[in-house]
Amino acid sequence: MEKDKKIKLGISIGDLNGIGSEIILKTFEDNRMLEFCTPVIFSSIKTMSFFKKHFNSSVNFHGINHTDQIVDGKINVVNVWKENVNINFGEEDVKIGEYSVKSLEAATNALKNDAIDVLVTAPINKHNIQSDSFKFPGHTNYLAEKLGGKSLMFMVTDTLKVGLLTDHVPVKDVPSQITEELINEKINTVYKSLVQDFRIRKPKIAVLGINPHAGDNGVIGEEDDAVLRPTLEAIKDKMVYGPYSADSFFGSGNYKNFDAIIASYHDQGLIPFKTIAFGHGVNYTAGLSKVRTSPDHGTAFEIAGKGEADNGSFKEAVFKAIEIFKNRQEYNEYSKNPLKKSPKRLEKSSR
């Protein structure tokens, strides 16, 4: 990418009945955001004009029909559809779910074809997007199939990063899914992401146990001793430690001693993450060939359309996508020429 060209930041609109439109508008009402990127919203001018009027927003849009018409310095809106959409804030609507999918598919194709550089996804409703042609539990699984790679849900802030061994999986199925192969795959993904995406040269990673008290030597389940512990022992040279008892790990402040924490299942990792970082955390899909981020919250139907939504996490997702994209460019350039002096920012090591 030419140094004077801004990063093309694609945005999928999410659920039109949720708060996605509001947090997008609030973020780009600050004209200074255009100094960091060129936004490309995958929706329609008619739909975005409705939101602009409803929220009395000062944002001005540049409507385009194709991504080759993107203009730097403008908030571009790609017309993914032309018809009027019946929007009812706060309601779960299968028809609205279809528009969420249309936006996501168009944005993903643009990302895959390098028409945009990064993707930030506004929140979707996981139930109303389901159809015969779309059977994914969320963004992460869909993007993994379309972009290739071993995806990992990585919840991040500047000081806290939490990855998951299993994500949108029923609790009853978690133990059977955690295998030696999966543990190695997820740890390798986190390790690589810390190095290339976050410029941490020698990352230190903690892994949380599957059962309470990490199984208490088999008293509370056998999975930790049978699968997790021996797998971690075999790769301890990668500065991977655990399994730790999850109940006290965050409350004791032990998490501050590591560059990343890997939880065994969804709520084990996301409850403490959102307790500590809610409102400024970012959901990053690590392990893909492209950069995708999203805010750390959902559609928030209960406040949709009321003008009460906080755009803090969405704004952080924009900045984090830009940061990771630049970090990857720098890492790849340095990797191609290892004799080149390493940038100071790549010299960061674990705490």
CSV table of C-alpha atoms in Angstrom, one decimal:
chain,number,residue,atom,x,y,z
A,1,MET,CA,0.0,0.0,0.0
A,2,GLU,CA,1.2,3.5,-0.9
A,3,LYS,CA,2.1,5.4,2.3
A,4,ASP,CA,-0.1,8.4,1.4
A,5,LYS,CA,-3.2,6.3,0.8
A,6,LYS,CA,-5.5,5.7,3.7
A,7,ILE,CA,-6.6,2.3,4.7
A,8,LYS,CA,-10.0,1.3,3.2
A,9,LEU,CA,-12.1,0.2,6.1
A,10,GLY,CA,-15.1,-1.9,5.2
A,11,ILE,CA,-18.1,-2.0,7.5
A,12,SER,CA,-20.9,-4.5,7.4
A,13,ILE,CA,-24.1,-2.9,8.7
A,14,GLY,CA,-25.2,-5.7,11.0
A,15,ASP,CA,-28.9,-6.0,12.2
A,16,LEU,CA,-30.7,-2.9,10.9
A,17,ASN,CA,-33.1,-3.1,13.9
A,18,GLY,CA,-30.3,-3.0,16.4
A,19,ILE,CA,-27.8,-0.4,17.4
A,20,GLY,CA,-25.3,-0.9,14.6
A,21,SER,CA,-26.3,2.0,12.5
A,22,GLU,CA,-26.3,4.4,15.5
A,23,ILE,CA,-22.7,3.4,16.6
A,24,ILE,CA,-21.5,3.8,13.1
A,25,LEU,CA,-23.0,7.2,12.7
A,26,LYS,CA,-21.7,8.4,16.1
A,27,THR,CA,-18.2,7.1,15.3
A,28,PHE,CA,-17.9,9.0,11.9
A,29,GLU,CA,-19.6,12.2,13.1
A,30,ASP,CA,-16.1,13.0,14.2
A,31,ASN,CA,-14.5,14.2,11.0
A,32,ARG,CA,-11.0,13.4,12.4
A,33,MET,CA,-11.7,9.7,11.8
A,34,LEU,CA,-11.3,10.3,8.1
A,35,GLU,CA,-7.6,11.1,8.8
A,36,PHE,CA,-7.1,7.5,9.8
A,37,CYS,CA,-9.1,5.6,7.2
A,38,THR,CA,-11.6,5.7,4.3
A,39,PRO,CA,-14.9,4.1,5.5
A,40,VAL,CA,-16.8,1.9,3.2
A,41,ILE,CA,-20.3,0.9,4.5
A,42,PHE,CA,-22.0,-2.0,2.8
A,43,SER,CA,-25.7,-1.1,3.0
A,44,SER,CA,-27.6,1.4,0.8
A,45,ILE,CA,-27.9,5.2,0.5
A,46,LYS,CA,-31.7,5.0,1.2
A,47,THR,CA,-31.1,2.9,4.4
A,48,MET,CA,-28.3,5.1,5.7
A,49,SER,CA,-30.3,8.3,4.9
A,50,PHE,CA,-33.1,6.9,7.0
A,51,PHE,CA,-30.8,6.4,9.9
A,52,LYS,CA,-29.2,9.8,9.5
A,53,LYS,CA,-32.6,11.5,9.7
A,54,HIS,CA,-33.8,9.3,12.6
A,55,PHE,CA,-30.7,10.1,14.7
A,56,ASN,CA,-30.3,13.7,13.5
A,57,SER,CA,-26.8,12.9,12.4
A,58,SER,CA,-24.4,15.3,10.7
A,59,VAL,CA,-22.7,12.5,8.7
A,60,ASN,CA,-22.5,13.0,4.9
A,61,PHE,CA,-22.4,9.9,2.7
A,62,HIS,CA,-20.9,9.3,-0.8
A,63,GLY,CA,-23.1,6.7,-2.5
A,64,ILE,CA,-21.5,4.2,-4.9
A,65,ASN,CA,-22.6,1.1,-6.7
A,66,HIS,CA,-19.2,-0.7,-6.9
A,67,THR,CA,-16.1,-0.7,-4.7
A,68,ASP,CA,-13.9,0.6,-7.6
A,69,GLN,CA,-15.8,3.9,-7.1
A,70,ILE,CA,-14.5,4.4,-3.5
A,71,VAL,CA,-13.3,8.0,-2.9
A,72,ASP,CA,-10.7,8.8,-0.2
A,73,GLY,CA,-11.8,11.4,2.3
A,74,LYS,CA,-15.5,10.4,2.0
A,75,ILE,CA,-17.8,8.1,3.9
A,76,ASN,CA,-18.6,5.7,1.1
A,77,VAL,CA,-21.8,3.7,1.1
A,78,VAL,CA,-22.0,0.7,-1.3
A,79,ASN,CA,-25.5,0.1,-2.5
A,80,VAL,CA,-25.8,-3.6,-1.8
A,81,TRP,CA,-29.6,-3.2,-2.3
A,82,LYS,CA,-31.8,-0.5,-3.9
A,83,GLU,CA,-35.2,-1.1,-2.3
A,84,ASN,CA,-36.6,0.6,0.8
A,85,VAL,CA,-36.3,-1.5,4.0
A,86,ASN,CA,-39.0,-1.6,6.7
A,87,ILE,CA,-37.0,-0.9,9.9
A,88,ASN,CA,-38.6,-1.5,13.3
A,89,PHE,CA,-36.0,-0.8,16.0
A,90,GLY,CA,-35.7,-3.5,18.7
A,91,GLU,CA,-37.6,-6.2,16.8
A,92,GLU,CA,-36.2,-9.6,15.7
A,93,ASP,CA,-37.1,-9.9,12.0
A,94,VAL,CA,-36.1,-12.7,9.6
A,95,LYS,CA,-36.3,-10.3,6.7
A,96,ILE,CA,-33.9,-7.9,8.4
A,97,GLY,CA,-31.6,-10.8,9.0
A,98,GLU,CA,-31.4,-11.3,5.2
A,99,TYR,CA,-30.1,-7.8,4.8
A,100,SER,CA,-27.5,-8.5,7.5
A,101,VAL,CA,-26.3,-11.4,5.5
A,102,LYS,CA,-26.3,-9.4,2.2
A,103,SER,CA,-24.1,-6.8,3.8
A,104,LEU,CA,-21.8,-9.3,5.3
A,105,GLU,CA,-21.4,-11.3,2.1
A,106,ALA,CA,-20.7,-8.2,0.0
A,107,ALA,CA,-18.2,-6.9,2.5
A,108,THR,CA,-16.4,-10.2,2.8
A,109,ASN,CA,-16.1,-10.5,-1.0
A,110,ALA,CA,-14.6,-7.0,-1.1
A,111,LEU,CA,-12.2,-8.0,1.6
A,112,LYS,CA,-11.3,-11.2,-0.1
A,113,ASN,CA,-10.6,-9.4,-3.4
A,114,ASP,CA,-8.6,-6.6,-1.8
A,115,ALA,CA,-11.2,-3.9,-2.6
A,116,ILE,CA,-11.0,-3.0,1.1
A,117,ASP,CA,-8.1,-3.6,3.5
A,118,VAL,CA,-9.9,-4.5,6.7
A,119,LEU,CA,-13.4,-5.3,7.9
A,120,VAL,CA,-15.3,-4.1,11.0
A,121,THR,CA,-18.6,-5.9,11.5
A,122,ALA,CA,-21.6,-4.3,13.3
A,123,PRO,CA,-23.5,-6.7,15.6
A,124,ILE,CA,-25.9,-9.3,14.0
A,125,ASN,CA,-28.7,-11.3,15.5
A,126,LYS,CA,-27.5,-14.9,15.3
A,127,HIS,CA,-31.0,-16.3,15.1
A,128,ASN,CA,-32.5,-14.3,12.3
A,129,ILE,CA,-29.6,-14.8,9.9
A,130,GLN,CA,-30.1,-18.5,9.7
A,131,SER,CA,-31.4,-19.9,6.4
A,132,ASP,CA,-30.9,-22.7,4.0
A,133,SER,CA,-28.0,-20.8,2.4
A,134,PHE,CA,-26.5,-19.4,5.7
A,135,LYS,CA,-26.0,-21.8,8.5
A,136,PHE,CA,-23.2,-20.2,10.6
A,137,PRO,CA,-23.5,-19.5,14.3
A,138,GLY,CA,-21.8,-16.1,13.8
A,139,HIS,CA,-19.2,-14.0,12.0
A,140,THR,CA,-16.2,-16.0,13.1
A,141,ASN,CA,-17.2,-19.3,11.5
A,142,TYR,CA,-18.5,-17.7,8.3
A,143,LEU,CA,-15.3,-15.7,7.8
A,144,ALA,CA,-13.1,-18.7,8.5
A,145,GLU,CA,-14.8,-20.6,5.6
A,146,LYS,CA,-14.7,-17.7,3.2
A,147,LEU,CA,-11.2,-16.4,3.9
A,148,GLY,CA,-9.5,-19.6,4.9
A,149,GLY,CA,-7.4,-20.2,8.0
A,150,LYS,CA,-7.9,-21.4,11.5
A,151,SER,CA,-10.0,-18.7,13.1
A,152,LEU,CA,-10.0,-17.9,16.8
A,153,MET,CA,-12.2,-15.5,18.7
A,154,PHE,CA,-9.7,-13.1,20.4
A,155,MET,CA,-11.1,-10.5,22.7
A,156,VAL,CA,-8.5,-7.7,23.1
A,157,THR,CA,-7.6,-4.4,24.6
A,158,ASP,CA,-4.2,-2.9,24.9
A,159,THR,CA,-3.6,-4.6,28.2
A,160,LEU,CA,-5.9,-7.7,28.2
A,161,LYS,CA,-6.2,-10.4,25.5
A,162,VAL,CA,-8.4,-13.5,25.9
A,163,GLY,CA,-8.7,-16.3,23.3
A,164,LEU,CA,-10.9,-19.3,23.4
A,165,LEU,CA,-10.4,-23.0,22.8
A,166,THR,CA,-14.1,-23.4,22.0
A,167,ASP,CA,-16.4,-20.5,21.2
A,168,HIS,CA,-20.1,-20.9,20.3
A,169,VAL,CA,-20.4,-24.5,21.6
A,170,PRO,CA,-22.9,-25.8,24.1
A,171,VAL,CA,-21.3,-26.3,27.5
A,172,LYS,CA,-22.2,-30.0,27.5
A,173,ASP,CA,-20.1,-30.5,24.3
A,174,VAL,CA,-17.0,-28.6,25.5
A,175,PRO,CA,-15.0,-31.4,27.0
A,176,SER,CA,-15.3,-33.7,24.0
A,177,GLN,CA,-14.2,-31.0,21.6
A,178,ILE,CA,-11.0,-30.1,23.5
A,179,THR,CA,-8.4,-32.4,22.0
A,180,GLU,CA,-4.6,-32.3,21.8
A,181,GLU,CA,-4.9,-31.2,18.2
A,182,LEU,CA,-7.3,-28.3,19.0
A,183,ILE,CA,-5.2,-27.1,21.9
A,184,ASN,CA,-2.1,-26.9,19.8
A,185,GLU,CA,-4.0,-25.2,16.9
A,186,LYS,CA,-5.4,-22.5,19.2
A,187,ILE,CA,-2.2,-21.9,21.1
A,188,ASN,CA,-0.3,-21.6,17.8
A,189,THR,CA,-2.9,-19.2,16.5
A,190,VAL,CA,-2.7,-17.0,19.6
A,191,TYR,CA,1.1,-17.1,19.6
A,192,LYS,CA,1.4,-16.1,15.9
A,193,SER,CA,-1.2,-13.3,16.4
A,194,LEU,CA,0.7,-11.9,19.4
A,195,VAL,CA,3.9,-11.8,17.3
A,196,GLN,CA,2.6,-10.5,14.0
A,197,ASP,CA,-0.5,-8.6,14.9
A,198,PHE,CA,0.5,-7.1,18.3
A,199,ARG,CA,4.3,-6.9,18.0
A,200,ILE,CA,5.1,-9.0,21.1
A,201,ARG,CA,8.3,-10.7,20.3
A,202,LYS,CA,8.3,-13.4,23.1
A,203,PRO,CA,4.7,-13.8,24.2
A,204,LYS,CA,3.8,-15.4,27.5
A,205,ILE,CA,0.5,-17.3,27.4
A,206,ALA,CA,-1.7,-18.7,30.2
A,207,VAL,CA,-4.3,-21.5,29.7
A,208,LEU,CA,-7.3,-21.9,32.0
A,209,GLY,CA,-8.5,-25.4,33.1
A,210,ILE,CA,-11.6,-27.1,31.8
A,211,ASN,CA,-13.1,-28.1,35.1
A,212,PRO,CA,-13.4,-26.3,38.4
A,213,HIS,CA,-9.9,-26.0,40.1
A,214,ALA,CA,-8.5,-27.5,36.9
A,215,GLY,CA,-9.9,-30.9,37.9
A,216,ASP,CA,-8.3,-31.0,41.4
A,217,ASN,CA,-6.0,-33.9,40.4
A,218,GLY,CA,-9.0,-35.9,38.9
A,219,VAL,CA,-11.4,-35.3,41.8
A,220,ILE,CA,-13.5,-32.9,39.7
A,221,GLY,CA,-13.3,-34.4,36.2
A,222,GLU,CA,-10.4,-36.1,34.3
A,223,GLU,CA,-10.1,-33.9,31.2
A,224,ASP,CA,-7.5,-31.5,32.6
A,225,ASP,CA,-5.1,-34.3,33.6
A,226,ALA,CA,-5.8,-36.6,30.7
A,227,VAL,CA,-5.7,-34.0,27.8
A,228,LEU,CA,-4.9,-30.4,28.8
A,229,ARG,CA,-2.0,-30.8,31.2
A,230,PRO,CA,0.1,-33.2,29.1
A,231,THR,CA,-0.4,-31.2,26.0
A,232,LEU,CA,0.7,-28.0,27.7
A,233,GLU,CA,3.7,-29.8,29.2
A,234,ALA,CA,4.8,-30.9,25.7
A,235,ILE,CA,4.9,-27.3,24.4
A,236,LYS,CA,6.2,-25.5,27.6
A,237,ASP,CA,9.2,-24.2,25.6
A,238,LYS,CA,6.7,-21.7,23.9
A,239,MET,CA,6.2,-20.0,27.3
A,240,VAL,CA,2.7,-21.5,27.7
A,241,TYR,CA,1.6,-22.1,31.3
A,242,GLY,CA,-1.3,-23.8,32.9
A,243,PRO,CA,-3.8,-25.1,33.4
A,244,TYR,CA,-4.8,-22.5,35.9
A,245,SER,CA,-7.9,-22.6,38.1
A,246,ALA,CA,-10.3,-20.2,36.3
A,247,ASP,CA,-12.2,-19.0,39.4
A,248,SER,CA,-9.4,-17.0,41.0
A,249,PHE,CA,-7.2,-16.3,37.9
A,250,PHE,CA,-8.7,-12.9,37.1
A,251,GLY,CA,-9.7,-11.8,40.6
A,252,SER,CA,-6.2,-12.4,41.9
A,253,GLY,CA,-4.7,-10.2,39.2
A,254,ASN,CA,-2.6,-13.1,37.8
A,255,TYR,CA,-3.8,-12.3,34.3
A,256,LYS,CA,-1.6,-9.2,34.4
A,257,ASN,CA,1.4,-11.4,34.3
A,258,PHE,CA,0.6,-12.8,30.8
A,259,ASP,CA,0.3,-11.4,27.3
A,260,ALA,CA,-2.7,-13.5,26.5
A,261,ILE,CA,-5.0,-15.9,28.3
A,262,ILE,CA,-6.7,-18.9,26.6
A,263,ALA,CA,-10.0,-20.0,28.2
A,264,SER,CA,-11.5,-23.4,27.6
A,265,TYR,CA,-15.0,-22.2,26.7
A,266,HIS,CA,-16.9,-19.1,25.9
A,267,ASP,CA,-18.3,-17.8,29.2
A,268,GLN,CA,-15.1,-18.8,31.1
A,269,GLY,CA,-13.2,-16.2,29.0
A,270,LEU,CA,-15.8,-13.6,28.1
A,271,ILE,CA,-17.4,-13.0,31.5
A,272,PRO,CA,-14.2,-11.8,33.1
A,273,PHE,CA,-13.1,-10.0,29.9
A,274,LYS,CA,-16.4,-8.1,29.6
A,275,THR,CA,-16.4,-7.4,33.4
A,276,ILE,CA,-13.0,-5.8,33.1
A,277,ALA,CA,-13.1,-4.2,29.6
A,278,PHE,CA,-16.8,-3.9,28.5
A,279,GLY,CA,-17.3,-0.8,26.4
A,280,HIS,CA,-13.7,-0.6,25.1
A,281,GLY,CA,-12.9,-4.2,24.3
A,282,VAL,CA,-12.7,-5.5,20.7
A,283,ASN,CA,-13.6,-8.9,19.2
A,284,TYR,CA,-10.8,-9.8,16.8
A,285,THR,CA,-10.8,-12.8,14.6
A,286,ALA,CA,-7.2,-14.1,14.7
A,287,GLY,CA,-5.8,-16.7,12.4
A,288,LEU,CA,-7.3,-15.4,9.1
A,289,SER,CA,-5.5,-14.0,6.1
A,290,LYS,CA,-7.4,-10.8,6.5
A,291,VAL,CA,-8.2,-8.4,9.4
A,292,ARG,CA,-11.6,-8.4,10.9
A,293,THR,CA,-12.7,-6.8,14.2
A,294,SER,CA,-16.1,-6.0,15.8
A,295,PRO,CA,-17.3,-4.3,19.0
A,296,ASP,CA,-17.6,-6.4,22.2
A,297,HIS,CA,-21.4,-6.3,22.4
A,298,GLY,CA,-24.5,-7.4,20.5
A,299,THR,CA,-27.5,-5.8,18.9
A,300,ALA,CA,-28.9,-4.3,22.1
A,301,PHE,CA,-32.5,-4.4,20.9
A,302,GLU,CA,-33.6,-3.0,24.2
A,303,ILE,CA,-32.1,0.5,23.4
A,304,ALA,CA,-32.1,0.4,19.6
A,305,GLY,CA,-33.3,3.6,18.0
A,306,LYS,CA,-33.3,5.6,21.2
A,307,GLY,CA,-30.0,7.4,20.6
A,308,GLU,CA,-28.6,5.9,23.8
A,309,ALA,CA,-26.0,3.5,22.4
A,310,ASP,CA,-22.3,3.9,23.4
A,311,ASN,CA,-20.0,3.8,20.3
A,312,GLY,CA,-16.8,3.4,22.3
A,313,SER,CA,-16.3,-0.3,21.5
A,314,PHE,CA,-17.1,0.2,17.8
A,315,LYS,CA,-14.6,3.1,17.6
A,316,GLU,CA,-12.0,0.9,19.3
A,317,ALA,CA,-12.7,-1.8,16.8
A,318,VAL,CA,-12.0,0.7,14.0
A,319,PHE,CA,-8.7,1.7,15.5
A,320,LYS,CA,-7.7,-1.8,16.3
A,321,ALA,CA,-8.3,-3.0,12.8
A,322,ILE,CA,-6.1,-0.2,11.4
A,323,GLU,CA,-3.4,-0.9,14.0
A,324,ILE,CA,-3.3,-4.7,13.3
A,325,PHE,CA,-3.3,-4.1,9.5
A,326,LYS,CA,-0.2,-1.8,9.9
A,327,ASN,CA,1.5,-4.2,12.3
A,328,ARG,CA,1.0,-7.1,9.8
A,329,GLN,CA,2.4,-5.0,6.9
A,330,GLU,CA,5.5,-4.2,9.0
A,331,TYR,CA,5.9,-7.8,10.2
A,332,ASN,CA,5.7,-9.1,6.7
A,333,GLU,CA,8.2,-6.6,5.4
A,334,TYR,CA,10.6,-7.4,8.2
A,335,SER,CA,10.1,-11.2,7.6
A,336,LYS,CA,11.0,-10.9,4.0
A,337,ASN,CA,14.2,-9.1,4.9
A,338,PRO,CA,15.5,-10.5,8.2
A,339,LEU,CA,18.8,-8.6,7.8
A,340,LYS,CA,16.9,-5.3,7.9
A,341,LYS,CA,17.1,-3.6,11.3
A,342,SER,CA,14.1,-4.6,13.4
A,343,PRO,CA,11.8,-1.6,14.1
A,344,LYS,CA,11.7,-0.7,17.7
A,345,ARG,CA,8.0,-1.5,17.9
A,346,LEU,CA,8.9,-5.1,17.1
A,347,GLU,CA,11.2,-5.3,20.0
A,348,LYS,CA,8.5,-5.5,22.6
A,349,SER,CA,8.7,-8.6,24.7
A,350,SER,CA,6.5,-10.1,27.4
A,351,ARG,CA,6.1,-8.5,30.7
